[in-house]
XYZ file of C-alpha atoms in Angstrom:
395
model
C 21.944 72.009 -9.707
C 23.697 69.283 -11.671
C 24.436 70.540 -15.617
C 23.204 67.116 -16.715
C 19.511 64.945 -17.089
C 17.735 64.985 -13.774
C 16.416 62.132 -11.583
C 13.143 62.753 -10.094
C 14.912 63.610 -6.471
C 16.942 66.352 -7.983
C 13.839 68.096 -10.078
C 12.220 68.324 -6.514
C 15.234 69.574 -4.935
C 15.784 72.060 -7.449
C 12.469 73.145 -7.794
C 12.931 73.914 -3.662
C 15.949 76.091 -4.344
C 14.555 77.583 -7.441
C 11.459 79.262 -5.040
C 13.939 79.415 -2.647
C 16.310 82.116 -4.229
C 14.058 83.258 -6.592
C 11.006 83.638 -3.462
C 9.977 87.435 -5.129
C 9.618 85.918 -8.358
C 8.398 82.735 -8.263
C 5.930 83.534 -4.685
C 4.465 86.898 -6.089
C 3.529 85.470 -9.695
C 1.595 82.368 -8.001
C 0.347 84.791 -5.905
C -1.434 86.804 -9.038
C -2.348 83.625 -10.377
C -4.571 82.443 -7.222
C -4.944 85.801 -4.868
C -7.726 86.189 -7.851
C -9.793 82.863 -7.385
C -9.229 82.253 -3.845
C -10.954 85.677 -2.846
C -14.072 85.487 -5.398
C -14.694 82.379 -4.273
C -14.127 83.066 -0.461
C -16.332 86.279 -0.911
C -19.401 84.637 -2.341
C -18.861 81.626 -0.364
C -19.227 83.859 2.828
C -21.934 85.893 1.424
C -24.124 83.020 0.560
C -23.691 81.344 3.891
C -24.140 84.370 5.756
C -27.285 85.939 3.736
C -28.473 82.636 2.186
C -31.882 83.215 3.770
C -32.638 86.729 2.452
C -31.177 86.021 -0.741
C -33.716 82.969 -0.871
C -36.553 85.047 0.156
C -35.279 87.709 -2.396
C -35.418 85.399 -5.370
C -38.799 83.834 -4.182
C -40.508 87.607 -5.082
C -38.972 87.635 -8.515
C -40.428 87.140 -11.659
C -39.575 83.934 -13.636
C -38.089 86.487 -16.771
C -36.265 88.263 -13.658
C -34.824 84.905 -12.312
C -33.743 83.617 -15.983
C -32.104 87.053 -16.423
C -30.150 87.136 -12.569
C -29.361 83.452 -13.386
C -27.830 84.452 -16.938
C -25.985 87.341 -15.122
C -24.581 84.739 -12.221
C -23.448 82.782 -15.279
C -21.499 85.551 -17.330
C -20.307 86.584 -14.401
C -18.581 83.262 -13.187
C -17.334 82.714 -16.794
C -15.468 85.906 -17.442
C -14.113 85.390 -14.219
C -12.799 82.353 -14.656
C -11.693 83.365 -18.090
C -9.641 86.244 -16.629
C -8.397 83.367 -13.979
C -7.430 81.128 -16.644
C -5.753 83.301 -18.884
C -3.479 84.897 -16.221
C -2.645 80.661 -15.222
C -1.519 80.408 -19.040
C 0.675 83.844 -19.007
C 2.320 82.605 -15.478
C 3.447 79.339 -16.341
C 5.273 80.648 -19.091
C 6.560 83.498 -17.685
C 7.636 81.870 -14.429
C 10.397 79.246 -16.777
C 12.356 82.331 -16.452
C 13.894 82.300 -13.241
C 13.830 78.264 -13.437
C 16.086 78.687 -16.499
C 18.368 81.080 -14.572
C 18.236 78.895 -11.723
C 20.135 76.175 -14.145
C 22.847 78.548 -13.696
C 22.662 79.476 -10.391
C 21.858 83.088 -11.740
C 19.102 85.240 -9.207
C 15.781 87.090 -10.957
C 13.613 89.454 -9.674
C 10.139 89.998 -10.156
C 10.673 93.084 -12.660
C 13.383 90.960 -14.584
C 11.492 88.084 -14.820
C 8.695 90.242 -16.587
C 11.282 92.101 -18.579
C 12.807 88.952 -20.345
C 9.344 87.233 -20.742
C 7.427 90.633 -21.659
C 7.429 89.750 -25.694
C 5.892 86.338 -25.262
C 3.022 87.590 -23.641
C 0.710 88.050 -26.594
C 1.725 84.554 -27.891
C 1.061 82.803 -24.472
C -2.212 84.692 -24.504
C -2.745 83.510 -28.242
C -1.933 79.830 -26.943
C -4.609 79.879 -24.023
C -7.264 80.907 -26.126
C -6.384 78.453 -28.542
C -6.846 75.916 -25.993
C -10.243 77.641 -25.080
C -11.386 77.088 -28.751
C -10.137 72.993 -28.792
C -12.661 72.812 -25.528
C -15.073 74.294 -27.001
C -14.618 72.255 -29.960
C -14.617 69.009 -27.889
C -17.667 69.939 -26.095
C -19.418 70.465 -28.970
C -18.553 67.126 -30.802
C -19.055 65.145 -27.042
C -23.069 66.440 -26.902
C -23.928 66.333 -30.833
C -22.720 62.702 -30.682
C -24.615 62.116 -26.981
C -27.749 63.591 -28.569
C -27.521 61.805 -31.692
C -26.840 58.040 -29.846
C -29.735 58.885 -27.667
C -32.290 59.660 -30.575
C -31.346 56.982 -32.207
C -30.718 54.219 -30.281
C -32.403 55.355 -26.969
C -31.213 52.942 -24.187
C -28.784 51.399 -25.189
C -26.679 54.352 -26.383
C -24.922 53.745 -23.372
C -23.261 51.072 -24.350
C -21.179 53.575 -26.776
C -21.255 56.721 -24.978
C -19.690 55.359 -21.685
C -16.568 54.252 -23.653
C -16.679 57.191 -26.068
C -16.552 59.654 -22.599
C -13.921 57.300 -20.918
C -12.097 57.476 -24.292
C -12.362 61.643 -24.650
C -11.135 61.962 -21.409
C -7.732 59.716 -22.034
C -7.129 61.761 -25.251
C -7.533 64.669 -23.926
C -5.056 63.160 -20.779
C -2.668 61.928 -23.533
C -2.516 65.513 -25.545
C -2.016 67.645 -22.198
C 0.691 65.870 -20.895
C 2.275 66.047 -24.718
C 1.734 69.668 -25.357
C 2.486 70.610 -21.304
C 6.256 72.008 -22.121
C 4.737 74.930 -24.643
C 4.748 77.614 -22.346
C 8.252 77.232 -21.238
C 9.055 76.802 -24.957
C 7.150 79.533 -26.328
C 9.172 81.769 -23.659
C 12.741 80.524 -23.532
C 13.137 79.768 -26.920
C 10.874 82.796 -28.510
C 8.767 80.641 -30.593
C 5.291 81.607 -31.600
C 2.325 79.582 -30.941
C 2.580 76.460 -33.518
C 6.666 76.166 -32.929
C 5.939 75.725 -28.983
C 3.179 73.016 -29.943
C 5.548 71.390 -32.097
C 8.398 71.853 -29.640
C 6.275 69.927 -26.824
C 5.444 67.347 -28.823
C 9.152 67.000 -30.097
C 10.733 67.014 -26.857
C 7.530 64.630 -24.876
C 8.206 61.550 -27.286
C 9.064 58.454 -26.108
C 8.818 60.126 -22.289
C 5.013 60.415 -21.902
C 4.974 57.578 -19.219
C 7.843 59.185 -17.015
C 6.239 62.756 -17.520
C 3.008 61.312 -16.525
C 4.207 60.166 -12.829
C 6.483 63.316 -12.400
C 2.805 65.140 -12.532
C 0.943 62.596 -10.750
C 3.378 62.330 -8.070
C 3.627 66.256 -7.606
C -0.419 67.001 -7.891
C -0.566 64.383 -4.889
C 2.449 65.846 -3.034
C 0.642 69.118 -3.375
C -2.865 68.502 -2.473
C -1.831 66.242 0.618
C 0.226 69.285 1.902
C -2.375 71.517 1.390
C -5.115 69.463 2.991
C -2.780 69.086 5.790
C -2.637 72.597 6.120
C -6.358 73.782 5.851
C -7.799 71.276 7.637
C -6.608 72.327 10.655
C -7.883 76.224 9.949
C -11.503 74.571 9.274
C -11.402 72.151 12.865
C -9.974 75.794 14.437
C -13.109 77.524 12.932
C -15.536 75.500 14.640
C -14.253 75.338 17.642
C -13.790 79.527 18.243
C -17.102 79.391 17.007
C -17.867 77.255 19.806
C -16.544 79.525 22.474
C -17.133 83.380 20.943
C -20.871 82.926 20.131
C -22.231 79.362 22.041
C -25.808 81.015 21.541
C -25.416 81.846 17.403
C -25.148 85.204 18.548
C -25.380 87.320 15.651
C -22.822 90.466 16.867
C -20.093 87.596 17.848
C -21.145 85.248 14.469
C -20.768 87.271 11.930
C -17.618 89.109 13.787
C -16.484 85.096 13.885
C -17.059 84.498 9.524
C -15.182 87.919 8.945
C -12.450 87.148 10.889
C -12.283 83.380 9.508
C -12.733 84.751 6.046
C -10.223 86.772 5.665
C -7.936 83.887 7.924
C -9.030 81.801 5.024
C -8.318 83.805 2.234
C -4.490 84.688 3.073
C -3.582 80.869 4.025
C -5.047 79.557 1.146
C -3.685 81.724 -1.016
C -0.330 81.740 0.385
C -0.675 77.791 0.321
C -2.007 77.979 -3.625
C 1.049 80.080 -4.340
C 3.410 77.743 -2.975
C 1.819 74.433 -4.959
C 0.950 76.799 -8.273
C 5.392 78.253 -8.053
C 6.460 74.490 -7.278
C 4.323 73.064 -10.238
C 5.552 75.432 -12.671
C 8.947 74.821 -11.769
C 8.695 70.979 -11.639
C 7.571 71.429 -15.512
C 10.217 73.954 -16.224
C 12.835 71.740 -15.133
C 11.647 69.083 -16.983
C 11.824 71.136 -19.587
C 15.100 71.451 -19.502
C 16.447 67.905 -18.190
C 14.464 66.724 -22.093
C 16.320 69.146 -23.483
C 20.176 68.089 -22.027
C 18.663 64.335 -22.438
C 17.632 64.856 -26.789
C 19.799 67.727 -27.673
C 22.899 68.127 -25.527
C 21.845 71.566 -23.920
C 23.970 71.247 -20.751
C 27.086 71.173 -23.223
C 26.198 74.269 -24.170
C 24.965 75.643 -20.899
C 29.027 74.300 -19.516
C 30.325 76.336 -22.042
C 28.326 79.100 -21.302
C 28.598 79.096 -17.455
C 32.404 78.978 -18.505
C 32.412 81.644 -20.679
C 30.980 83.577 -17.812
C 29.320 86.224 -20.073
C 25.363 86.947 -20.879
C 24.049 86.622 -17.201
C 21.403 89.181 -17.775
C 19.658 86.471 -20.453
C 18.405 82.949 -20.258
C 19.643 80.449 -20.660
C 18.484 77.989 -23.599
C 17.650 80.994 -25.300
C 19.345 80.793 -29.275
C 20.954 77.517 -28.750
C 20.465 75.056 -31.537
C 20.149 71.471 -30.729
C 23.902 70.517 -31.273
C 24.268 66.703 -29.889
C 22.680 64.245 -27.750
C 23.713 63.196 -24.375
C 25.842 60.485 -25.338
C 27.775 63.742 -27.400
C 26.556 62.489 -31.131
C 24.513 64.299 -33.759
C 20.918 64.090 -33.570
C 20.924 62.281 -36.686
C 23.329 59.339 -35.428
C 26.171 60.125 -38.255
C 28.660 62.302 -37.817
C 28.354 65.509 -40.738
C 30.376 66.010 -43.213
C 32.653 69.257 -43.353
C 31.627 72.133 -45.215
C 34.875 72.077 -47.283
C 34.359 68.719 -48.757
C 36.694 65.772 -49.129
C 40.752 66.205 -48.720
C 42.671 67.102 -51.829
C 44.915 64.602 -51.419
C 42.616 61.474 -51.593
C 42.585 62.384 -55.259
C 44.849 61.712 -58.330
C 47.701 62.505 -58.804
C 48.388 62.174 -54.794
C 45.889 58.571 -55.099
C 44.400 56.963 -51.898
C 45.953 57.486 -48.301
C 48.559 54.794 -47.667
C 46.949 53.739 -44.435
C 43.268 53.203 -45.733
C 41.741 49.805 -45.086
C 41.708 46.941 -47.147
C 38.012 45.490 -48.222
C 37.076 43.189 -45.707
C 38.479 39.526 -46.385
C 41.645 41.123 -47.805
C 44.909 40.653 -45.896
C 46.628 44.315 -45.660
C 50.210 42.517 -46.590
C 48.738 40.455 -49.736
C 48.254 41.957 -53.552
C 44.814 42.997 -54.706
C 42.527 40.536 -56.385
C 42.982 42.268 -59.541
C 47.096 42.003 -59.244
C 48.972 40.194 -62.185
C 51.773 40.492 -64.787
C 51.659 43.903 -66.617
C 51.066 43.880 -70.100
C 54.024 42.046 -72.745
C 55.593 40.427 -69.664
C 57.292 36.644 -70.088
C 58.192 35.023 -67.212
C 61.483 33.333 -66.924
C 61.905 29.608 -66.913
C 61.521 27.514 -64.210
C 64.059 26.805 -61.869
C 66.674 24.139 -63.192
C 65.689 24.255 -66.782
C 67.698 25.965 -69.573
C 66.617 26.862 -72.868
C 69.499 25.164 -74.437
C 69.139 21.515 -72.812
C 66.048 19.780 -73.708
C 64.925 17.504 -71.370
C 65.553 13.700 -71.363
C 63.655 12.102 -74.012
C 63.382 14.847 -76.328
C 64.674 14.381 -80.360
């Protein structure tokens, strides 16, 4: 890919030969981050529609304490789950800017590189996710103290407040995601902790939030239209084999039928949510990197070092200090001084450079405003006069 800021058409063709030459990489990470999901959720999808009536009849003999304590279990059950799910999302995106960052370079990972050059930043993507657990929490908690207060206190016509105060959470909490979205790929390319990838994000996200926005938008569409297109199908294919093995609701041929659709089910959809879950990750991890050559000058450096040749077992972005901005000046806007100071020579007894610039107003060829006779200078007479001829008239 181009070593310059990308346009939208070249992030989505790079992201295609990123999962492209990095398939064992990028396709067996997504697949840990949704083989997990897809099959709990298949599973007790299948056993709830296949044994909904005895588990119905099971929980009308219960106890009330025994239902409260199953329903408790369902629930800590589902949440550590989705915990474990969620956590192992967090890990992958960062890990997974890896081979995108190669990919700048045309450089090849494999799945046990990948892991070796990302294996340190584990703990502080981990750290990062559960920070983001606790912010949740935190929001959740201020969201139903304030919708239990209105409604005490003002009864119906708290919902003339809470209606904007939800719509209003949920565009804040829009507005900070799509700010702090880069910190995995910082916290792993650039080996910052925590805080430094927040900061990062929200450093290299200003002044693009609108553009970032529809990149996502665009690609969350893209992905879910593509994988509708794809299960739909498997679900209209379903029902009609249904049709034809078991006509009667058969129970041999039925519940032969929902295992084989099952496990049908489980493999496309979670070789389908591997394909969206690699190309998201490296949509963000190349625009990761095109706000980096855009604000800091990165593929300068990345030139140099594709020119050099040398260090093609790292990644690249890794130790590079911003050094200039795409239009090749400082950050700041100024150029810096050098570290030795000002030339020797533009001081006495050598005195300004010959060729330094008049103030402005000031013709170059005409004396200084401050030029006149030195000191115990007379000037001689004027021309035609002579100190020994008065003029006419005089004496």
């Amino acid at each position: 890919m181009p070593l310059r800021p990308l346009m939208f058409g070249e992030i989505l063709d790079g992201s295609f030969q990123t999962i492209r030459r990095n398939a064992g990489a990028m396709l067996g990470a997504a697949l840990l981050a949704q083989t997990l999901a897809t099959v709990v959720s298949a599973v007790v999808t299948a056993e709830t529609q296949s044994r909904g009536q005895s588990i119905a009849m099971w929980v009308s003999g219960m106890a009330p304490p025994e239902m409260l304590g199953l329903g408790f279990g369902l629930l800590i059950g589902a949440a550590l789950l989705g915990l474990l799910s969620f956590f192992i999302s967090i890990v992958l995106q960062g890990v997974m800017a890896v081979p995108v960052a190669r990919s700048v370079l045309n450089w090849r990972t494999g799945f046990k590189e990948m892991w070796k050059l990302s294996r340190s930043r584990i703990g502080s993507l981990l750290a990062y996710g559960g920070l983001q657990i606790l912010a949740g929490i935190t929001l959740g908690v201020v969201l139903v103290g304030a919708v239990v207060l209105l409604i005490d206190g003002m009864r119906g016509a708290s919902a003339l407040i809470l209606v904007p105060l939800f719509l209003g959470s949920m565009l804040i909490v829009l507005w900070l995601s799509i700010r702090l979205l880069l910190a995995p790929a910082a916290i792993v390319v650039e080996e910052l902790d925590v805080l430094d990838g927040l900061r990062r994000s929200w450093q290299l996200t200003r002044h693009n939030w609108w553009r970032i926005f529809g990149i996502v938008l665009v690609i969350s569409l893209l992905i879910g239209i593509i994988s509708q297109i794809v299960l739909v199908p498997l679900g209209i294919a379903s029902g009609g084999l249904s049709s034809v093995i078991a006509p009667h609701g058969d129970d041999d041929g039925q519940r032969a039928l929902d295992a084989g659709l099952g496990i049908a089910a489980i493999i496309v959809t979670a070789v389908v949510g591997a394909v969206g879950y690699a190309f998201q990750t490296s949509v963000m991890g190349l625009l990761y990197f095109d706000l980096r050559m855009r604000k800091e000058g990165l593929d300068l450096a990345l030139q140099r070092q594709l020119e050099a040749g040398n260090d093609a077992d790292g990644v690249p972005g890794r130790g590079v200090a911003p050094e200039a901005n795409s239009a090749g000046r400082p950050p700041s806007g100024t150029w810096p001084q050098p570290p030795y100071g000002p030339s020797p020579y533009a001081q006495p007894p050598y005195g300004p450079s010959p060729y330094a610039q008049p103030p402005y107003g000031q013709s170059p060829y005409s004396p200084p405003q401050s030029y006149g006779p030195p000191p115990g200078y007379n000037p001689p007479p004027g021309y035609g006069q002579h100190p020994t001829n008065p003029p006419p008239g005089a004496g």
